[in-house]
JSON list of C-alpha atoms in Angstrom, two decimals:
[
{"chain": "A", "resi": 1, "resn": "CYS", "atom": "CA", "xyz": [114.44, -168.02, 85.77]},
{"chain": "A", "resi": 2, "resn": "ALA", "atom": "CA", "xyz": [116.34, -165.97, 89.30]},
{"chain": "A", "resi": 3, "resn": "PHE", "atom": "CA", "xyz": [112.95, -166.43, 91.34]},
{"chain": "A", "resi": 4, "resn": "SER", "atom": "CA", "xyz": [111.48, -169.24, 89.40]},
{"chain": "A", "resi": 5, "resn": "ASP", "atom": "CA", "xyz": [109.54, -171.55, 92.16]},
{"chain": "A", "resi": 6, "resn": "CYS", "atom": "CA", "xyz": [110.19, -169.47, 94.88]},
{"chain": "A", "resi": 7, "resn": "ASP", "atom": "CA", "xyz": [107.07, -170.60, 96.75]},
{"chain": "A", "resi": 8, "resn": "GLY", "atom": "CA", "xyz": [107.70, -168.37, 99.93]},
{"chain": "A", "resi": 9, "resn": "LEU", "atom": "CA", "xyz": [108.26, -165.14, 97.59]},
{"chain": "A", "resi": 10, "resn": "THR", "atom": "CA", "xyz": [104.91, -163.39, 98.38]},
{"chain": "A", "resi": 11, "resn": "SER", "atom": "CA", "xyz": [105.94, -159.82, 97.50]},
{"chain": "A", "resi": 12, "resn": "ILE", "atom": "CA", "xyz": [108.18, -158.07, 94.68]},
{"chain": "A", "resi": 13, "resn": "SER", "atom": "CA", "xyz": [109.75, -154.61, 94.78]},
{"chain": "A", "resi": 14, "resn": "ILE", "atom": "CA", "xyz": [111.87, -153.27, 92.52]},
{"chain": "A", "resi": 15, "resn": "PRO", "atom": "CA", "xyz": [114.22, -150.30, 92.88]},
{"chain": "A", "resi": 16, "resn": "LYS", "atom": "CA", "xyz": [114.66, -147.59, 90.59]},
{"chain": "A", "resi": 17, "resn": "GLY", "atom": "CA", "xyz": [117.90, -149.55, 88.87]},
{"chain": "A", "resi": 18, "resn": "VAL", "atom": "CA", "xyz": [116.39, -152.29, 87.68]},
{"chain": "A", "resi": 19, "resn": "THR", "atom": "CA", "xyz": [115.87, -152.07, 83.64]},
{"chain": "A", "resi": 20, "resn": "LEU", "atom": "CA", "xyz": [115.52, -155.73, 82.77]},
{"chain": "A", "resi": 21, "resn": "ILE", "atom": "CA", "xyz": [112.96, -158.76, 84.01]},
{"chain": "A", "resi": 22, "resn": "GLU", "atom": "CA", "xyz": [112.07, -161.40, 82.03]},
{"chain": "A", "resi": 23, "resn": "GLY", "atom": "CA", "xyz": [108.53, -163.20, 83.41]},
{"chain": "A", "resi": 24, "resn": "VAL", "atom": "CA", "xyz": [110.01, -166.93, 83.58]},
{"chain": "A", "resi": 25, "resn": "ASN", "atom": "CA", "xyz": [111.93, -164.96, 86.34]},
{"chain": "A", "resi": 26, "resn": "PHE", "atom": "CA", "xyz": [109.10, -165.02, 88.57]},
{"chain": "A", "resi": 27, "resn": "ALA", "atom": "CA", "xyz": [107.01, -167.65, 87.00]},
{"chain": "A", "resi": 28, "resn": "PHE", "atom": "CA", "xyz": [105.66, -170.76, 89.39]},
{"chain": "A", "resi": 29, "resn": "CYS", "atom": "CA", "xyz": [105.84, -168.56, 92.47]},
{"chain": "A", "resi": 30, "resn": "SER", "atom": "CA", "xyz": [102.58, -169.64, 93.54]},
{"chain": "A", "resi": 31, "resn": "ARG", "atom": "CA", "xyz": [102.31, -167.41, 96.86]},
{"chain": "A", "resi": 32, "resn": "LEU", "atom": "CA", "xyz": [103.17, -164.19, 95.33]},
{"chain": "A", "resi": 33, "resn": "GLU", "atom": "CA", "xyz": [100.85, -161.44, 96.87]},
{"chain": "A", "resi": 34, "resn": "SER", "atom": "CA", "xyz": [101.72, -158.05, 96.04]},
{"chain": "A", "resi": 35, "resn": "ILE", "atom": "CA", "xyz": [103.84, -156.29, 93.41]},
{"chain": "A", "resi": 36, "resn": "ASN", "atom": "CA", "xyz": [105.58, -153.00, 93.71]},
{"chain": "A", "resi": 37, "resn": "VAL", "atom": "CA", "xyz": [107.87, -150.93, 91.37]},
{"chain": "A", "resi": 38, "resn": "ASP", "atom": "CA", "xyz": [110.08, -147.93, 92.41]},
{"chain": "A", "resi": 39, "resn": "SER", "atom": "CA", "xyz": [108.25, -144.70, 90.94]},
{"chain": "A", "resi": 40, "resn": "ASP", "atom": "CA", "xyz": [111.70, -143.53, 89.78]},
{"chain": "A", "resi": 41, "resn": "ASN", "atom": "CA", "xyz": [112.08, -146.25, 87.40]},
{"chain": "A", "resi": 42, "resn": "GLU", "atom": "CA", "xyz": [112.29, -145.40, 83.51]},
{"chain": "A", "resi": 43, "resn": "VAL", "atom": "CA", "xyz": [111.44, -149.17, 82.91]},
{"chain": "A", "resi": 44, "resn": "TYR", "atom": "CA", "xyz": [108.61, -150.52, 84.86]},
{"chain": "A", "resi": 45, "resn": "PHE", "atom": "CA", "xyz": [105.89, -149.49, 86.78]},
{"chain": "A", "resi": 46, "resn": "SER", "atom": "CA", "xyz": [103.20, -151.19, 89.09]},
{"chain": "A", "resi": 47, "resn": "GLU", "atom": "CA", "xyz": [99.46, -150.58, 88.72]},
{"chain": "A", "resi": 48, "resn": "ASN", "atom": "CA", "xyz": [96.78, -153.26, 90.30]},
{"chain": "A", "resi": 49, "resn": "ASN", "atom": "CA", "xyz": [99.43, -155.86, 91.18]},
{"chain": "A", "resi": 50, "resn": "CYS", "atom": "CA", "xyz": [100.79, -155.87, 87.48]},
{"chain": "A", "resi": 51, "resn": "LEU", "atom": "CA", "xyz": [104.41, -155.12, 87.03]},
{"chain": "A", "resi": 52, "resn": "ILE", "atom": "CA", "xyz": [104.24, -153.76, 83.23]},
{"chain": "A", "resi": 53, "resn": "GLU", "atom": "CA", "xyz": [107.00, -152.30, 80.66]},
{"chain": "A", "resi": 54, "resn": "LYS", "atom": "CA", "xyz": [106.32, -148.76, 80.24]},
{"chain": "A", "resi": 55, "resn": "ASN", "atom": "CA", "xyz": [107.72, -148.35, 76.63]},
{"chain": "A", "resi": 56, "resn": "THR", "atom": "CA", "xyz": [106.08, -151.50, 75.43]},
{"chain": "A", "resi": 57, "resn": "GLY", "atom": "CA", "xyz": [102.48, -151.93, 77.76]},
{"chain": "A", "resi": 58, "resn": "LYS", "atom": "CA", "xyz": [103.71, -155.19, 78.01]},
{"chain": "A", "resi": 59, "resn": "LEU", "atom": "CA", "xyz": [102.46, -156.93, 81.41]},
{"chain": "A", "resi": 60, "resn": "ILE", "atom": "CA", "xyz": [105.40, -158.59, 82.95]},
{"chain": "A", "resi": 61, "resn": "ARG", "atom": "CA", "xyz": [103.87, -160.75, 86.12]},
{"chain": "A", "resi": 62, "resn": "GLY", "atom": "CA", "xyz": [100.99, -160.81, 88.07]},
{"chain": "A", "resi": 63, "resn": "CYS", "atom": "CA", "xyz": [99.80, -162.81, 91.47]},
{"chain": "A", "resi": 64, "resn": "LYS", "atom": "CA", "xyz": [96.63, -163.52, 92.53]},
{"chain": "A", "resi": 65, "resn": "ASP", "atom": "CA", "xyz": [95.15, -160.53, 93.78]},
{"chain": "A", "resi": 66, "resn": "SER", "atom": "CA", "xyz": [95.83, -159.17, 90.40]},
{"chain": "A", "resi": 67, "resn": "ARG", "atom": "CA", "xyz": [93.49, -156.93, 87.86]},
{"chain": "A", "resi": 68, "resn": "ILE", "atom": "CA", "xyz": [94.88, -156.42, 84.19]},
{"chain": "A", "resi": 69, "resn": "PRO", "atom": "CA", "xyz": [94.94, -152.55, 83.68]},
{"chain": "A", "resi": 70, "resn": "GLU", "atom": "CA", "xyz": [93.18, -151.06, 80.20]},
{"chain": "A", "resi": 71, "resn": "GLY", "atom": "CA", "xyz": [95.91, -150.10, 77.95]},
{"chain": "A", "resi": 72, "resn": "VAL", "atom": "CA", "xyz": [98.29, -153.22, 78.11]},
{"chain": "A", "resi": 73, "resn": "SER", "atom": "CA", "xyz": [99.21, -154.41, 75.07]},
{"chain": "A", "resi": 74, "resn": "SER", "atom": "CA", "xyz": [100.34, -157.86, 75.83]},
{"chain": "A", "resi": 75, "resn": "ILE", "atom": "CA", "xyz": [100.69, -160.25, 78.65]},
{"chain": "A", "resi": 76, "resn": "ASP", "atom": "CA", "xyz": [104.65, -162.44, 78.48]},
{"chain": "A", "resi": 77, "resn": "ARG", "atom": "CA", "xyz": [105.19, -165.77, 79.04]},
{"chain": "A", "resi": 78, "resn": "TYR", "atom": "CA", "xyz": [104.67, -167.49, 82.23]},
{"chain": "A", "resi": 79, "resn": "ALA", "atom": "CA", "xyz": [103.25, -164.19, 83.89]},
{"chain": "A", "resi": 80, "resn": "PHE", "atom": "CA", "xyz": [100.67, -165.76, 85.74]},
{"chain": "A", "resi": 81, "resn": "SER", "atom": "CA", "xyz": [102.09, -169.06, 86.08]},
{"chain": "A", "resi": 82, "resn": "GLY", "atom": "CA", "xyz": [101.69, -170.94, 89.38]},
{"chain": "A", "resi": 83, "resn": "CYS", "atom": "CA", "xyz": [99.35, -168.14, 90.84]},
{"chain": "A", "resi": 84, "resn": "LYS", "atom": "CA", "xyz": [97.42, -170.11, 93.29]},
{"chain": "A", "resi": 85, "resn": "GLY", "atom": "CA", "xyz": [94.65, -167.93, 94.67]},
{"chain": "A", "resi": 86, "resn": "LEU", "atom": "CA", "xyz": [94.00, -166.56, 91.08]},
{"chain": "A", "resi": 87, "resn": "GLU", "atom": "CA", "xyz": [89.76, -167.01, 90.36]},
{"chain": "A", "resi": 88, "resn": "THR", "atom": "CA", "xyz": [89.03, -165.20, 87.62]},
{"chain": "A", "resi": 89, "resn": "ILE", "atom": "CA", "xyz": [91.12, -162.78, 85.67]},
{"chain": "A", "resi": 90, "resn": "GLU", "atom": "CA", "xyz": [89.21, -160.85, 82.79]},
{"chain": "A", "resi": 91, "resn": "ILE", "atom": "CA", "xyz": [91.82, -159.97, 79.85]},
{"chain": "A", "resi": 92, "resn": "PRO", "atom": "CA", "xyz": [91.25, -156.66, 78.67]},
{"chain": "A", "resi": 93, "resn": "ASN", "atom": "CA", "xyz": [90.08, -155.57, 75.20]},
{"chain": "A", "resi": 94, "resn": "GLY", "atom": "CA", "xyz": [93.01, -154.64, 72.82]},
{"chain": "A", "resi": 95, "resn": "ILE", "atom": "CA", "xyz": [95.77, -157.57, 73.78]},
{"chain": "A", "resi": 96, "resn": "ASN", "atom": "CA", "xyz": [95.82, -159.76, 70.79]},
{"chain": "A", "resi": 97, "resn": "LYS", "atom": "CA", "xyz": [97.32, -163.27, 72.06]},
{"chain": "A", "resi": 98, "resn": "ILE", "atom": "CA", "xyz": [97.53, -165.05, 74.94]},
{"chain": "A", "resi": 99, "resn": "CYS", "atom": "CA", "xyz": [101.53, -166.10, 74.69]},
{"chain": "A", "resi": 100, "resn": "MET", "atom": "CA", "xyz": [102.89, -169.48, 75.80]},
{"chain": "A", "resi": 101, "resn": "TYR", "atom": "CA", "xyz": [102.50, -170.99, 79.66]},
{"chain": "A", "resi": 102, "resn": "VAL", "atom": "CA", "xyz": [100.82, -167.48, 80.71]},
{"chain": "A", "resi": 103, "resn": "PHE", "atom": "CA", "xyz": [98.24, -168.89, 83.19]},
{"chain": "A", "resi": 104, "resn": "GLU", "atom": "CA", "xyz": [99.63, -172.35, 83.30]},
{"chain": "A", "resi": 105, "resn": "GLY", "atom": "CA", "xyz": [99.34, -174.44, 86.38]},
{"chain": "A", "resi": 106, "resn": "CYS", "atom": "CA", "xyz": [96.37, -171.40, 87.97]},
{"chain": "A", "resi": 107, "resn": "THR", "atom": "CA", "xyz": [94.88, -174.36, 90.06]},
{"chain": "A", "resi": 108, "resn": "ASP", "atom": "CA", "xyz": [92.39, -172.00, 91.65]},
{"chain": "A", "resi": 109, "resn": "LEU", "atom": "CA", "xyz": [91.51, -170.33, 88.29]},
{"chain": "A", "resi": 110, "resn": "LYS", "atom": "CA", "xyz": [87.54, -171.13, 87.42]},
{"chain": "A", "resi": 111, "resn": "SER", "atom": "CA", "xyz": [86.67, -168.12, 85.21]},
{"chain": "A", "resi": 112, "resn": "VAL", "atom": "CA", "xyz": [88.25, -166.22, 82.68]},
{"chain": "A", "resi": 113, "resn": "ASN", "atom": "CA", "xyz": [86.74, -163.40, 80.11]},
{"chain": "A", "resi": 114, "resn": "LEU", "atom": "CA", "xyz": [88.23, -163.28, 76.12]},
{"chain": "A", "resi": 115, "resn": "PRO", "atom": "CA", "xyz": [88.41, -160.46, 74.54]},
{"chain": "A", "resi": 116, "resn": "ASN", "atom": "CA", "xyz": [87.44, -160.65, 70.73]},
{"chain": "A", "resi": 117, "resn": "SER", "atom": "CA", "xyz": [90.72, -158.69, 70.17]},
{"chain": "A", "resi": 118, "resn": "ILE", "atom": "CA", "xyz": [92.60, -162.45, 71.25]},
{"chain": "A", "resi": 119, "resn": "LEU", "atom": "CA", "xyz": [93.84, -164.03, 67.82]},
{"chain": "A", "resi": 120, "resn": "TYR", "atom": "CA", "xyz": [95.90, -166.62, 69.22]},
{"chain": "A", "resi": 121, "resn": "ILE", "atom": "CA", "xyz": [96.39, -168.51, 72.41]},
{"chain": "A", "resi": 122, "resn": "ARG", "atom": "CA", "xyz": [99.68, -170.32, 72.41]},
{"chain": "A", "resi": 123, "resn": "GLY", "atom": "CA", "xyz": [100.62, -173.39, 73.61]},
{"chain": "A", "resi": 124, "resn": "SER", "atom": "CA", "xyz": [100.01, -174.33, 77.17]},
{"chain": "A", "resi": 125, "resn": "ALA", "atom": "CA", "xyz": [98.47, -171.07, 77.62]},
{"chain": "A", "resi": 126, "resn": "PHE", "atom": "CA", "xyz": [95.80, -172.68, 80.28]},
{"chain": "A", "resi": 127, "resn": "LYS", "atom": "CA", "xyz": [97.93, -175.86, 80.87]},
{"chain": "A", "resi": 128, "resn": "ASP", "atom": "CA", "xyz": [96.80, -177.81, 84.45]},
{"chain": "A", "resi": 129, "resn": "CYS", "atom": "CA", "xyz": [94.44, -175.05, 85.08]},
{"chain": "A", "resi": 130, "resn": "THR", "atom": "CA", "xyz": [92.41, -177.87, 86.87]},
{"chain": "A", "resi": 131, "resn": "ALA", "atom": "CA", "xyz": [89.33, -175.81, 88.23]},
{"chain": "A", "resi": 132, "resn": "LEU", "atom": "CA", "xyz": [88.59, -174.01, 84.72]},
{"chain": "A", "resi": 133, "resn": "GLU", "atom": "CA", "xyz": [84.45, -174.80, 84.17]},
{"chain": "A", "resi": 134, "resn": "SER", "atom": "CA", "xyz": [84.10, -173.14, 81.01]},
{"chain": "A", "resi": 135, "resn": "ILE", "atom": "CA", "xyz": [85.83, -171.26, 78.41]},
{"chain": "A", "resi": 136, "resn": "VAL", "atom": "CA", "xyz": [84.61, -169.44, 75.03]},
{"chain": "A", "resi": 137, "resn": "ILE", "atom": "CA", "xyz": [87.03, -169.11, 72.39]},
{"chain": "A", "resi": 138, "resn": "PRO", "atom": "CA", "xyz": [86.40, -165.47, 70.80]},
{"chain": "A", "resi": 139, "resn": "CYS", "atom": "CA", "xyz": [85.63, -165.26, 66.59]},
{"chain": "A", "resi": 140, "resn": "ASN", "atom": "CA", "xyz": [88.69, -163.68, 65.92]},
{"chain": "A", "resi": 141, "resn": "VAL", "atom": "CA", "xyz": [90.97, -166.67, 67.13]},
{"chain": "A", "resi": 142, "resn": "ARG", "atom": "CA", "xyz": [93.07, -168.23, 64.72]},
{"chain": "A", "resi": 143, "resn": "ASP", "atom": "CA", "xyz": [94.74, -170.88, 66.47]},
{"chain": "A", "resi": 144, "resn": "VAL", "atom": "CA", "xyz": [94.32, -172.67, 70.02]},
{"chain": "A", "resi": 145, "resn": "GLU", "atom": "CA", "xyz": [97.74, -174.48, 70.09]},
{"chain": "A", "resi": 146, "resn": "LYS", "atom": "CA", "xyz": [99.05, -177.45, 71.15]},
{"chain": "A", "resi": 147, "resn": "SER", "atom": "CA", "xyz": [98.33, -177.99, 74.18]},
{"chain": "A", "resi": 148, "resn": "ALA", "atom": "CA", "xyz": [96.46, -174.79, 75.13]},
{"chain": "A", "resi": 149, "resn": "PHE", "atom": "CA", "xyz": [93.86, -176.03, 77.68]},
{"chain": "A", "resi": 150, "resn": "ALA", "atom": "CA", "xyz": [95.63, -179.75, 78.62]},
{"chain": "A", "resi": 151, "resn": "ASN", "atom": "CA", "xyz": [94.80, -181.03, 81.82]},
{"chain": "A", "resi": 152, "resn": "CYS", "atom": "CA", "xyz": [91.89, -178.62, 82.63]},
{"chain": "A", "resi": 153, "resn": "SER", "atom": "CA", "xyz": [89.83, -181.79, 84.35]},
{"chain": "A", "resi": 154, "resn": "SER", "atom": "CA", "xyz": [87.10, -179.70, 85.75]},
{"chain": "A", "resi": 155, "resn": "LEU", "atom": "CA", "xyz": [86.90, -178.18, 82.30]},
{"chain": "A", "resi": 156, "resn": "LYS", "atom": "CA", "xyz": [82.98, -178.94, 80.92]},
{"chain": "A", "resi": 157, "resn": "SER", "atom": "CA", "xyz": [81.77, -176.59, 78.86]},
{"chain": "A", "resi": 158, "resn": "VAL", "atom": "CA", "xyz": [83.92, -175.25, 75.18]},
{"chain": "A", "resi": 159, "resn": "THR", "atom": "CA", "xyz": [82.06, -172.95, 73.33]},
{"chain": "A", "resi": 160, "resn": "ILE", "atom": "CA", "xyz": [83.95, -172.40, 70.23]},
{"chain": "A", "resi": 161, "resn": "GLU", "atom": "CA", "xyz": [82.37, -169.08, 68.21]},
{"chain": "A", "resi": 162, "resn": "ASP", "atom": "CA", "xyz": [82.06, -169.06, 64.37]},
{"chain": "A", "resi": 163, "resn": "GLY", "atom": "CA", "xyz": [85.19, -167.24, 62.95]},
{"chain": "A", "resi": 164, "resn": "VAL", "atom": "CA", "xyz": [87.87, -169.63, 64.88]},
{"chain": "A", "resi": 165, "resn": "ALA", "atom": "CA", "xyz": [89.90, -171.00, 62.33]},
{"chain": "A", "resi": 166, "resn": "ASN", "atom": "CA", "xyz": [92.26, -174.30, 63.85]},
{"chain": "A", "resi": 167, "resn": "LEU", "atom": "CA", "xyz": [92.44, -175.94, 67.06]},
{"chain": "A", "resi": 168, "resn": "LYS", "atom": "CA", "xyz": [96.16, -177.67, 67.04]},
{"chain": "A", "resi": 169, "resn": "GLU", "atom": "CA", "xyz": [97.07, -181.15, 68.11]},
{"chain": "A", "resi": 170, "resn": "GLY", "atom": "CA", "xyz": [96.45, -181.67, 71.93]},
{"chain": "A", "resi": 171, "resn": "ALA", "atom": "CA", "xyz": [94.46, -178.60, 72.56]},
{"chain": "A", "resi": 172, "resn": "PHE", "atom": "CA", "xyz": [92.24, -180.24, 74.81]},
{"chain": "A", "resi": 173, "resn": "ASP", "atom": "CA", "xyz": [93.88, -183.15, 75.91]},
{"chain": "A", "resi": 174, "resn": "ASN", "atom": "CA", "xyz": [93.00, -184.78, 79.32]},
{"chain": "A", "resi": 175, "resn": "CYS", "atom": "CA", "xyz": [89.83, -182.89, 79.88]},
{"chain": "A", "resi": 176, "resn": "THR", "atom": "CA", "xyz": [88.03, -185.51, 81.13]},
{"chain": "A", "resi": 177, "resn": "ALA", "atom": "CA", "xyz": [84.82, -183.86, 82.54]},
{"chain": "A", "resi": 178, "resn": "LEU", "atom": "CA", "xyz": [84.39, -181.94, 78.54]},
{"chain": "A", "resi": 179, "resn": "LYS", "atom": "CA", "xyz": [81.69, -184.77, 77.09]},
{"chain": "A", "resi": 180, "resn": "GLU", "atom": "CA", "xyz": [80.62, -183.00, 74.06]},
{"chain": "A", "resi": 181, "resn": "ILE", "atom": "CA", "xyz": [81.76, -180.04, 71.80]},
{"chain": "A", "resi": 182, "resn": "PHE", "atom": "CA", "xyz": [80.58, -178.07, 69.10]},
{"chain": "A", "resi": 183, "resn": "ILE", "atom": "CA", "xyz": [82.87, -177.41, 66.06]},
{"chain": "A", "resi": 184, "resn": "PRO", "atom": "CA", "xyz": [81.69, -174.72, 63.96]},
{"chain": "A", "resi": 185, "resn": "LYS", "atom": "CA", "xyz": [82.01, -174.58, 59.95]},
{"chain": "A", "resi": 186, "resn": "SER", "atom": "CA", "xyz": [84.90, -172.02, 60.10]},
{"chain": "A", "resi": 187, "resn": "VAL", "atom": "CA", "xyz": [87.27, -174.34, 61.68]},
{"chain": "A", "resi": 188, "resn": "LYS", "atom": "CA", "xyz": [89.52, -175.36, 59.03]},
{"chain": "A", "resi": 189, "resn": "SER", "atom": "CA", "xyz": [91.61, -177.80, 61.11]},
{"chain": "A", "resi": 190, "resn": "VAL", "atom": "CA", "xyz": [91.52, -180.25, 63.52]},
{"chain": "A", "resi": 191, "resn": "GLY", "atom": "CA", "xyz": [94.98, -181.39, 65.15]},
{"chain": "A", "resi": 192, "resn": "GLY", "atom": "CA", "xyz": [96.84, -181.12, 62.02]},
{"chain": "A", "resi": 193, "resn": "GLU", "atom": "CA", "xyz": [93.85, -182.37, 59.69]},
{"chain": "A", "resi": 194, "resn": "LEU", "atom": "CA", "xyz": [92.12, -180.26, 57.36]},
{"chain": "A", "resi": 195, "resn": "LEU", "atom": "CA", "xyz": [88.59, -180.70, 57.80]},
{"chain": "A", "resi": 196, "resn": "LEU", "atom": "CA", "xyz": [86.82, -180.85, 54.29]}
]
């Protein structure tokens, strides 16, 4: 967690010799605007203000001005956590899970587009995204985990597509603007309780 919660940090420049970075190292760096990696670095590269691992295609860290490139295979935990100014994000097709804490505390995030390739929305993935107003849970999602959308106080519309399997305990805790939700027949359990 070398630089986590660095509110004054606006830019990251990774030199060629760095070989190990985890997303949690820059968690909740709320004012981050740009990410650059030396072109001679053998492990990482930057594209569209995203820090990406070359061998795996894993996005390690993004910022408010990021656009996730095609070809990214996964998004690391905490990759966008606490990004102030991030208002919209489009997840490319091919990514199969939204990891824990990825967008936690993105208080300006209003719009998210999840592709049909998503299978899992992990715990606290969108927790405290207080500006998020609507979300579509794609048909192939197997689990929406605990606290995935907790404290999303502006969330008014949740569309759960037919095919979604499980909604875990507290997935939508404290979503105070949410008045109703339609649960399709494909959902097998809600909060750990089996639907008969």
